[in-house]
Amino acid sequence: MAKSATTPYLLLANIGQLATMRGENPPRRGPALEEVGLVKDAAVLCGGGKIIAADRQREILRHPWLKKNRRKVVEIDCRGGLVLPAFVDCHTHPAFAAPRLIDFEKRIAGASYEEIAAAGGGIRSSLAGVRQATRRELSERVFTALQAMLAQGTATVEAKSGYGLTTEDEIKSLEAIRDAGRRWPGTVFSTLLAAHVVPPEYAGRVDQYVAKVCDEIIPLVAREKLAQSVDVFCERGAFTLEQSQKVLDAGRRQGLDTRAHVCQFTPSELQGLLAFQPASLDHMDCVRDEDVSLLARSETVAVLLPAANYFLGHREYPNARRLLDSGVALALATDYNPGTSPTPSMPFVISAACTHMRMTVPEAISAATINAACALRLQARKGSIEPGKDADLALFDVSDHREIAYWFAWNRCVQMIVLGQKV
Ligand code: NIG
Ligand code: FE
């Protein structure tokens, strides 16, 4: 649906369970993640793209505004289903041209992600496709992914570049993301990931590539307002801590927010990254004990990406319990990308977080909604169903919120409301 078509007022009636996720001072930590703000037999009234009221249906039907304006309101019968705030997928890489089936087969045969990357596969094998693709072709790919995300309950998506790795191709990727976002009813937050890996033409000249990213690509992207944040892959085989700090520093100097992929395969000291007050640190599979309390004391959200562990065939998953029990603000995201996580499904991620990381269902839903909004610093608008916030809602044909994690790989989302519009 085009962004301009408008339904002024919507009433979602006959909601069996409404998980509002309302609460004070997000990001949520510790026991606060357990609160889903459950309302039974509920209704939600939306107008002007925002939530006007969300409460027991009895109360909503008595709302003075509704009594006066009933005829202006389009009603959706939720038939006893579950309504959640639409998911916020706070970490995705949708600007790629093709699936990576050769890597996939190699991994099935027993090779690891890092071995495949060292042999010329991995991220570098996605470069040729993106460099050859037109902006329009890439944008179609991004749009298809956004639509698949929407169909499974997501209305806000962080989308990274990172498979072009030339000035031109990173700009093209971000423009493709912007073009797709303009056609899509939801909200797209874009991130420059020119420091994803060192492209082959800079082999052996890593510092020169870092200088190009810092002195050329980041300033250009900031000037053109093509991204809201800068990301870096701080990992063995990608960028060192020192190089990563240069990238984040360059981003910050251009007024962009910062985030990093870190501790996916090897532990890294986090203090040097936390110094930039990044919005999020993502993956976090192998965080050192001494960094857990530092993280807990920071505003930075740790984004866990269990679908990547699933797809890489790992037995180990990030230790969510250790982070949660220490007071770290946790979020969940798909990491949608061609190498480690080709899924658009936040419900799958929630299910994996519960079954493999022992998160409770309320914790996982908090991590996929309000805390994920905090990872994009969008918590004032997204991630919970409260008056004044954007009316981004997902209706599921289940009667209990725990079913979101239970019916894995089964899409139970039957209706999306995005910025107050039925889509
Ligand atoms: O988040 N770790 C770095 N980036 C991606 C993988 C990208 C790829 O393999 O294409 C990730 O897992
Ligand atoms: Fe990623």
Short mmCIF file of C-alpha atoms and ligand atoms in Angstrom, two decimals:
data_model
loop_
_atom_site.label_atom_id
_atom_site.label_comp_id
_atom_site.label_asym_id
_atom_site.label_seq_id
_atom_site.Cartn_x
_atom_site.Cartn_y
_atom_site.Cartn_z
CA MET A 1 0.00 0.00 0.00
CA ALA A 2 1.32 3.45 -0.85
CA LYS A 3 2.25 5.65 2.11
CA SER A 4 -0.22 8.32 1.04
CA ALA A 5 -3.42 6.24 1.17
CA THR A 6 -5.10 7.01 4.47
CA THR A 7 -7.57 5.49 6.84
CA PRO A 8 -8.04 8.23 9.41
CA TYR A 9 -9.27 6.17 12.36
CA LEU A 10 -9.03 2.47 13.15
CA LEU A 11 -10.50 0.45 15.97
CA LEU A 12 -8.99 -2.97 16.61
CA ALA A 13 -11.75 -4.72 18.49
CA ASN A 14 -12.16 -8.16 20.10
CA ILE A 15 -8.48 -8.63 20.91
CA GLY A 16 -8.07 -11.74 23.08
CA GLN A 17 -4.63 -10.71 24.43
CA LEU A 18 -2.98 -7.35 23.94
CA ALA A 19 0.69 -7.25 24.95
CA THR A 20 1.26 -3.52 25.19
CA MET A 21 4.94 -3.73 26.32
CA ARG A 22 4.31 -0.43 28.10
CA GLY A 23 6.73 0.54 30.86
CA GLU A 24 9.07 3.14 32.26
CA ASN A 25 12.53 4.11 31.03
CA PRO A 26 13.47 1.64 28.36
CA PRO A 27 15.76 -0.16 27.54
CA ARG A 28 14.44 -2.83 29.85
CA ARG A 29 16.85 -4.77 32.00
CA GLY A 30 16.55 -7.80 34.29
CA PRO A 31 13.04 -8.49 35.64
CA ALA A 32 11.54 -5.58 33.66
CA LEU A 33 11.88 -7.70 30.49
CA GLU A 34 9.26 -10.06 31.93
CA GLU A 35 6.52 -7.42 31.81
CA VAL A 36 4.41 -7.70 28.68
CA GLY A 37 1.74 -5.27 29.91
CA LEU A 38 -0.96 -7.80 29.16
CA VAL A 39 -4.56 -6.66 28.67
CA LYS A 40 -7.23 -9.28 28.05
CA ASP A 41 -10.40 -8.59 26.04
CA ALA A 42 -8.85 -5.44 24.72
CA ALA A 43 -9.23 -2.88 21.95
CA VAL A 44 -6.90 -0.31 20.40
CA LEU A 45 -7.98 2.99 18.87
CA CYS A 46 -5.65 4.60 16.32
CA GLY A 47 -5.83 7.94 14.51
CA GLY A 48 -3.47 10.09 12.48
CA GLY A 49 -0.96 7.26 12.37
CA LYS A 50 -0.72 7.17 16.19
CA ILE A 51 -2.20 5.18 19.02
CA ILE A 52 -4.99 7.13 20.70
CA ALA A 53 -5.93 4.57 23.35
CA ALA A 54 -5.24 0.93 24.21
CA ASP A 55 -7.15 -0.73 27.04
CA ARG A 56 -9.89 -3.19 27.99
CA GLN A 57 -12.50 -3.08 25.24
CA ARG A 58 -15.12 -2.06 27.77
CA GLU A 59 -13.12 1.08 28.55
CA ILE A 60 -12.30 1.89 24.94
CA LEU A 61 -15.95 1.71 23.91
CA ARG A 62 -16.68 4.32 26.56
CA HIS A 63 -13.98 6.65 25.23
CA PRO A 64 -15.71 10.03 24.71
CA TRP A 65 -14.02 10.66 21.40
CA LEU A 66 -15.10 7.27 20.07
CA LYS A 67 -18.70 7.81 21.17
CA LYS A 68 -18.85 11.03 19.16
CA ASN A 69 -16.98 9.83 16.09
CA ARG A 70 -18.00 6.20 15.75
CA ARG A 71 -18.99 6.65 12.09
CA LYS A 72 -15.54 7.88 11.11
CA VAL A 73 -13.90 4.75 12.46
CA VAL A 74 -13.02 1.64 10.46
CA GLU A 75 -13.26 -1.42 12.68
CA ILE A 76 -11.09 -4.54 12.50
CA ASP A 77 -12.45 -7.62 14.24
CA CYS A 78 -9.45 -9.36 15.79
CA ARG A 79 -11.54 -12.47 16.62
CA GLY A 80 -9.90 -13.14 19.97
CA GLY A 81 -6.38 -13.03 18.52
CA LEU A 82 -3.15 -11.64 19.93
CA VAL A 83 -1.96 -8.10 19.22
CA LEU A 84 1.67 -7.08 19.76
CA PRO A 85 3.57 -3.93 18.89
CA ALA A 86 5.02 -4.64 15.44
CA PHE A 87 8.51 -6.09 15.72
CA VAL A 88 11.54 -3.86 15.29
CA ASP A 89 14.22 -5.78 13.36
CA CYS A 90 17.25 -3.78 14.47
CA HIS A 91 19.96 -5.58 12.45
CA THR A 92 19.65 -6.63 8.80
CA HIS A 93 21.78 -6.70 5.63
CA PRO A 94 19.21 -6.72 2.78
CA ALA A 95 21.28 -5.02 0.01
CA PHE A 96 22.65 -8.13 -1.69
CA ALA A 97 22.11 -9.58 -5.13
CA ALA A 98 22.01 -13.37 -4.74
CA PRO A 99 21.93 -16.23 -2.24
CA ARG A 100 25.33 -17.79 -1.37
CA LEU A 101 24.62 -21.42 -2.17
CA ILE A 102 28.22 -22.52 -2.64
CA ASP A 103 29.14 -21.37 0.87
CA PHE A 104 26.00 -23.09 2.14
CA GLU A 105 26.99 -26.41 0.54
CA LYS A 106 30.54 -26.10 1.83
CA ARG A 107 29.23 -25.61 5.33
CA ILE A 108 26.94 -28.60 5.04
CA ALA A 109 30.04 -30.57 4.04
CA GLY A 110 31.74 -29.42 7.26
CA ALA A 111 33.68 -26.21 6.52
CA SER A 112 33.32 -23.34 9.00
CA TYR A 113 32.20 -19.78 8.14
CA GLU A 114 35.68 -18.44 8.85
CA GLU A 115 37.39 -21.15 6.72
CA ILE A 116 35.07 -20.39 3.82
CA ALA A 117 35.74 -16.65 4.16
CA ALA A 118 39.53 -17.18 4.31
CA ALA A 119 39.28 -19.20 1.06
CA GLY A 120 37.63 -16.26 -0.76
CA GLY A 121 33.99 -17.08 0.00
CA GLY A 122 31.91 -15.31 2.59
CA ILE A 123 31.15 -11.60 2.36
CA ARG A 124 33.67 -11.07 -0.48
CA SER A 125 31.78 -13.49 -2.72
CA SER A 126 28.72 -11.22 -2.56
CA LEU A 127 30.62 -8.21 -3.91
CA ALA A 128 30.55 -8.98 -7.63
CA GLY A 129 26.77 -9.36 -7.69
CA VAL A 130 26.19 -6.03 -5.94
CA ARG A 131 28.74 -4.19 -8.04
CA GLN A 132 27.09 -5.45 -11.23
CA ALA A 133 23.52 -4.84 -10.09
CA THR A 134 21.71 -1.62 -10.90
CA ARG A 135 20.34 0.49 -8.07
CA ARG A 136 16.89 -0.54 -9.19
CA GLU A 137 17.65 -4.25 -9.15
CA LEU A 138 19.11 -3.98 -5.66
CA SER A 139 16.17 -1.94 -4.51
CA GLU A 140 13.78 -4.65 -5.74
CA ARG A 141 15.71 -7.19 -3.64
CA VAL A 142 15.54 -4.97 -0.59
CA PHE A 143 11.83 -4.34 -1.12
CA THR A 144 11.10 -8.07 -1.44
CA ALA A 145 12.89 -8.67 1.86
CA LEU A 146 11.03 -5.81 3.58
CA GLN A 147 7.72 -7.24 2.41
CA ALA A 148 8.67 -10.69 3.74
CA MET A 149 9.55 -9.09 7.10
CA LEU A 150 6.26 -7.20 7.17
CA ALA A 151 4.32 -10.39 6.50
CA GLN A 152 5.81 -11.87 9.70
CA GLY A 153 5.06 -8.94 11.96
CA THR A 154 7.90 -6.43 11.44
CA ALA A 155 7.24 -2.75 10.69
CA THR A 156 10.62 -1.14 11.50
CA VAL A 157 13.86 -2.38 9.95
CA GLU A 158 17.47 -1.33 10.30
CA ALA A 159 19.11 -1.98 6.91
CA LYS A 160 22.85 -1.97 6.25
CA SER A 161 24.93 -1.60 3.14
CA GLY A 162 28.16 -3.61 3.10
CA TYR A 163 28.33 -5.74 -0.05
CA GLY A 164 29.58 -3.03 -2.42
CA LEU A 165 32.72 -1.83 -0.61
CA THR A 166 33.55 0.88 -3.13
CA THR A 167 32.36 4.45 -2.64
CA GLU A 168 30.03 4.12 -5.60
CA ASP A 169 28.62 0.74 -4.62
CA GLU A 170 28.07 1.62 -0.98
CA ILE A 171 26.21 4.76 -2.09
CA LYS A 172 24.23 2.68 -4.58
CA SER A 173 23.32 0.19 -1.82
CA LEU A 174 22.15 2.95 0.52
CA GLU A 175 20.16 4.58 -2.27
CA ALA A 176 18.57 1.21 -3.02
CA ILE A 177 17.62 0.90 0.66
CA ARG A 178 16.18 4.43 0.62
CA ASP A 179 14.20 3.76 -2.59
CA ALA A 180 12.78 0.54 -1.18
CA GLY A 181 11.95 2.24 2.12
CA ARG A 182 9.99 4.94 0.32
CA ARG A 183 7.73 2.34 -1.28
CA TRP A 184 7.35 0.34 1.91
CA PRO A 185 4.72 1.31 4.48
CA GLY A 186 7.02 0.75 7.47
CA THR A 187 10.03 2.63 8.82
CA VAL A 188 13.54 1.95 7.51
CA PHE A 189 16.63 3.02 9.44
CA SER A 190 19.77 2.84 7.32
CA THR A 191 23.33 2.05 8.29
CA LEU A 192 26.61 2.35 6.39
CA LEU A 193 28.70 -0.83 6.73
CA ALA A 194 31.56 -0.01 4.34
CA ALA A 195 33.87 -1.58 6.97
CA HIS A 196 32.33 -5.04 6.56
CA VAL A 197 35.53 -6.70 5.25
CA VAL A 198 38.54 -5.47 3.33
CA PRO A 199 37.69 -5.71 -0.38
CA PRO A 200 40.12 -7.78 -2.51
CA GLU A 201 41.58 -4.73 -4.29
CA TYR A 202 42.84 -3.52 -0.89
CA ALA A 203 44.33 -6.88 0.18
CA GLY A 204 47.42 -6.18 2.26
CA ARG A 205 46.49 -2.47 2.48
CA VAL A 206 43.90 -2.60 5.23
CA ASP A 207 44.84 0.76 6.72
CA GLN A 208 44.42 2.42 3.35
CA TYR A 209 40.94 0.96 3.06
CA VAL A 210 40.10 2.15 6.60
CA ALA A 211 41.32 5.63 5.66
CA LYS A 212 39.12 5.61 2.57
CA VAL A 213 36.11 4.58 4.65
CA CYS A 214 36.83 7.29 7.25
CA ASP A 215 37.91 10.15 5.02
CA GLU A 216 35.83 9.59 1.91
CA ILE A 217 32.86 7.25 2.26
CA ILE A 218 31.57 8.28 5.71
CA PRO A 219 31.70 12.05 5.04
CA LEU A 220 29.99 11.60 1.67
CA VAL A 221 27.24 9.41 3.10
CA ALA A 222 26.70 11.87 5.95
CA ARG A 223 26.56 14.82 3.56
CA GLU A 224 24.01 13.05 1.35
CA LYS A 225 22.05 11.98 4.46
CA LEU A 226 22.06 8.40 3.19
CA ALA A 227 22.58 6.70 6.56
CA GLN A 228 21.72 7.32 10.16
CA SER A 229 24.46 5.18 11.64
CA VAL A 230 27.84 3.60 10.92
CA ASP A 231 28.69 -0.03 11.64
CA VAL A 232 31.94 -2.02 11.56
CA PHE A 233 32.76 -5.73 11.68
CA CYS A 234 35.30 -5.91 14.52
CA GLU A 235 36.57 -9.47 14.18
CA ARG A 236 39.53 -11.64 13.24
CA GLY A 237 39.68 -11.61 9.44
CA ALA A 238 37.77 -8.29 9.23
CA PHE A 239 38.87 -5.22 11.26
CA THR A 240 40.94 -4.92 14.44
CA LEU A 241 39.73 -3.04 17.49
CA GLU A 242 41.95 -0.10 16.60
CA GLN A 243 40.68 0.05 13.02
CA SER A 244 37.11 -0.32 14.25
CA GLN A 245 37.60 2.62 16.62
CA LYS A 246 38.76 4.77 13.71
CA VAL A 247 35.59 3.93 11.80
CA LEU A 248 33.30 4.68 14.74
CA ASP A 249 35.19 7.88 15.47
CA ALA A 250 34.80 9.04 11.85
CA GLY A 251 31.08 8.26 12.02
CA ARG A 252 30.63 10.13 15.24
CA ARG A 253 32.52 13.16 13.93
CA GLN A 254 30.04 13.29 11.06
CA GLY A 255 27.13 13.25 13.47
CA LEU A 256 26.14 9.63 12.77
CA ASP A 257 25.17 7.12 15.40
CA THR A 258 27.47 4.11 15.87
CA ARG A 259 27.16 0.35 16.28
CA ALA A 260 29.44 -2.65 15.76
CA HIS A 261 29.46 -6.36 14.96
CA VAL A 262 31.69 -7.76 17.70
CA CYS A 263 32.45 -10.96 19.64
CA GLN A 264 30.83 -13.14 16.96
CA PHE A 265 33.69 -15.66 16.68
CA THR A 266 36.45 -14.30 18.92
CA PRO A 267 36.26 -12.23 22.12
CA SER A 268 37.19 -8.58 21.92
CA GLU A 269 37.80 -6.00 24.62
CA LEU A 270 34.60 -3.88 24.67
CA GLN A 271 35.68 -0.79 26.58
CA GLY A 272 37.34 0.69 23.50
CA LEU A 273 34.05 0.44 21.60
CA LEU A 274 31.80 1.48 24.49
CA ALA A 275 33.80 4.72 24.66
CA PHE A 276 31.88 5.79 21.52
CA GLN A 277 28.54 5.18 23.29
CA PRO A 278 27.33 3.01 20.42
CA ALA A 279 23.59 2.51 20.13
CA SER A 280 24.21 -1.24 19.97
CA LEU A 281 26.89 -3.93 19.98
CA ASP A 282 25.73 -6.89 17.98
CA HIS A 283 26.26 -10.70 17.98
CA MET A 284 28.00 -10.83 21.41
CA ASP A 285 28.48 -14.60 21.33
CA CYS A 286 31.71 -14.53 23.31
CA VAL A 287 31.74 -11.53 25.63
CA ARG A 288 34.48 -11.63 28.28
CA ASP A 289 33.31 -11.79 31.91
CA GLU A 290 35.00 -8.51 32.75
CA ASP A 291 33.02 -6.72 30.01
CA VAL A 292 29.59 -7.87 31.14
CA SER A 293 29.36 -5.39 34.02
CA LEU A 294 30.71 -2.57 31.83
CA LEU A 295 27.96 -3.29 29.35
CA ALA A 296 25.34 -3.48 32.08
CA ARG A 297 26.32 0.01 33.24
CA SER A 298 26.13 1.47 29.72
CA GLU A 299 23.15 2.60 27.63
CA THR A 300 24.35 0.41 24.75
CA VAL A 301 21.99 -2.39 23.78
CA ALA A 302 23.47 -5.85 23.16
CA VAL A 303 21.74 -7.29 20.08
CA LEU A 304 21.74 -11.09 19.92
CA LEU A 305 21.25 -12.82 16.56
CA PRO A 306 20.44 -16.49 17.18
CA ALA A 307 19.25 -17.16 13.62
CA ALA A 308 22.88 -16.76 12.53
CA ASN A 309 23.97 -19.43 15.02
CA TYR A 310 21.19 -21.66 13.76
CA PHE A 311 22.11 -21.23 10.10
CA LEU A 312 25.85 -21.65 10.73
CA GLY A 313 25.04 -24.92 12.49
CA HIS A 314 26.60 -23.79 15.75
CA ARG A 315 25.93 -25.79 18.90
CA GLU A 316 26.71 -22.72 20.98
CA TYR A 317 24.42 -19.69 21.20
CA PRO A 318 25.09 -16.34 22.86
CA ASN A 319 24.80 -16.64 26.65
CA ALA A 320 21.66 -14.57 27.03
CA ARG A 321 21.05 -15.60 30.64
CA ARG A 322 24.43 -14.36 31.80
CA LEU A 323 23.82 -10.99 30.11
CA LEU A 324 20.21 -10.68 31.28
CA ASP A 325 20.94 -11.68 34.85
CA SER A 326 23.75 -9.10 34.97
CA GLY A 327 21.44 -6.27 33.88
CA VAL A 328 22.54 -5.87 30.24
CA ALA A 329 19.86 -4.38 27.96
CA LEU A 330 19.27 -7.12 25.37
CA ALA A 331 17.57 -6.98 21.99
CA LEU A 332 16.98 -9.60 19.29
CA ALA A 333 17.14 -9.24 15.50
CA THR A 334 17.21 -11.48 12.42
CA ASP A 335 20.61 -10.41 10.97
CA TYR A 336 18.93 -11.09 7.59
CA ASN A 337 21.86 -11.60 5.16
CA PRO A 338 23.00 -14.06 2.47
CA GLY A 339 25.87 -15.63 4.45
CA THR A 340 24.72 -16.35 7.96
CA SER A 341 20.99 -15.68 8.25
CA PRO A 342 18.70 -15.68 5.23
CA THR A 343 15.51 -15.34 7.25
CA PRO A 344 13.13 -12.37 7.51
CA SER A 345 11.33 -13.90 10.51
CA MET A 346 11.35 -12.26 13.93
CA PRO A 347 8.99 -14.97 15.29
CA PHE A 348 11.61 -17.56 14.34
CA VAL A 349 14.28 -15.50 16.14
CA ILE A 350 12.07 -15.31 19.24
CA SER A 351 11.53 -19.05 19.14
CA ALA A 352 15.29 -19.72 18.78
CA ALA A 353 16.01 -17.30 21.66
CA CYS A 354 13.63 -19.26 23.90
CA THR A 355 14.64 -22.78 22.92
CA HIS A 356 18.40 -22.25 22.53
CA MET A 357 19.19 -19.31 24.81
CA ARG A 358 16.67 -19.99 27.57
CA MET A 359 15.05 -16.60 27.33
CA THR A 360 11.47 -16.61 28.58
CA VAL A 361 8.83 -15.69 26.00
CA PRO A 362 8.13 -12.28 27.62
CA GLU A 363 11.87 -11.52 27.69
CA ALA A 364 12.20 -12.43 24.02
CA ILE A 365 9.16 -10.33 23.04
CA SER A 366 10.55 -7.35 24.99
CA ALA A 367 13.88 -7.85 23.23
CA ALA A 368 12.20 -7.92 19.81
CA THR A 369 10.04 -4.84 20.38
CA ILE A 370 10.82 -2.14 22.95
CA ASN A 371 14.50 -2.98 23.46
CA ALA A 372 15.03 -3.35 19.72
CA ALA A 373 13.52 0.13 19.32
CA CYS A 374 16.09 1.37 21.87
CA ALA A 375 18.88 -0.19 19.77
CA LEU A 376 17.80 2.29 17.05
CA ARG A 377 17.06 5.05 19.59
CA LEU A 378 13.46 4.99 18.36
CA GLN A 379 11.86 4.12 21.70
CA ALA A 380 9.87 7.36 21.81
CA ARG A 381 7.95 6.24 18.70
CA LYS A 382 8.28 2.47 18.38
CA GLY A 383 8.25 -0.79 20.31
CA SER A 384 5.19 -0.50 22.57
CA ILE A 385 1.47 0.18 22.33
CA GLU A 386 0.97 3.41 24.26
CA PRO A 387 -0.98 6.58 23.45
CA GLY A 388 1.06 8.95 21.27
CA LYS A 389 3.30 6.26 19.80
CA ASP A 390 3.25 5.20 16.14
CA ALA A 391 0.37 2.82 15.46
CA ASP A 392 2.49 -0.14 14.28
CA LEU A 393 0.65 -3.28 15.35
CA ALA A 394 0.76 -6.96 14.48
CA LEU A 395 -2.26 -9.27 14.81
CA PHE A 396 -1.67 -13.02 15.20
CA ASP A 397 -4.27 -15.77 14.98
CA VAL A 398 -3.26 -17.24 18.35
CA SER A 399 -4.82 -16.63 21.73
CA ASP A 400 -1.75 -16.53 23.97
CA HIS A 401 1.51 -14.56 23.58
CA ARG A 402 3.58 -17.68 24.38
CA GLU A 403 2.42 -19.17 21.08
CA ILE A 404 4.67 -16.71 19.22
CA ALA A 405 7.67 -18.79 20.29
CA TYR A 406 5.85 -22.10 20.21
CA TRP A 407 4.69 -22.37 16.58
CA PHE A 408 8.14 -22.07 15.07
CA ALA A 409 8.52 -21.67 11.31
CA TRP A 410 4.75 -21.11 11.07
CA ASN A 411 3.69 -17.60 10.26
CA ARG A 412 0.71 -16.79 12.47
CA CYS A 413 0.68 -13.07 11.62
CA VAL A 414 -2.62 -12.36 9.87
CA GLN A 415 -2.84 -8.55 9.76
CA MET A 416 -0.43 -5.65 10.01
CA ILE A 417 -1.31 -2.08 10.93
CA VAL A 418 1.50 0.30 9.98
CA LEU A 419 1.39 3.97 10.97
CA GLY A 420 -2.32 3.52 11.55
CA GLN A 421 -2.97 1.97 8.14
CA LYS A 422 -4.20 -1.54 7.40
CA VAL A 423 -1.60 -3.07 5.06
O1 NIG B 1 26.20 -10.34 10.80
N1 NIG B 1 29.35 -10.79 10.65
C1 NIG B 1 29.32 -10.04 9.71
N2 NIG B 1 28.28 -9.82 8.93
C2 NIG B 1 27.20 -10.72 8.75
C3 NIG B 1 27.50 -11.80 7.80
C4 NIG B 1 27.50 -11.27 6.45
C5 NIG B 1 27.69 -12.31 5.39
O2 NIG B 1 28.21 -13.40 5.62
O3 NIG B 1 27.29 -11.96 4.29
C6 NIG B 1 26.64 -11.21 10.06
O4 NIG B 1 26.60 -12.40 10.39
FE FE B 2 25.17 -8.69 10.73
#
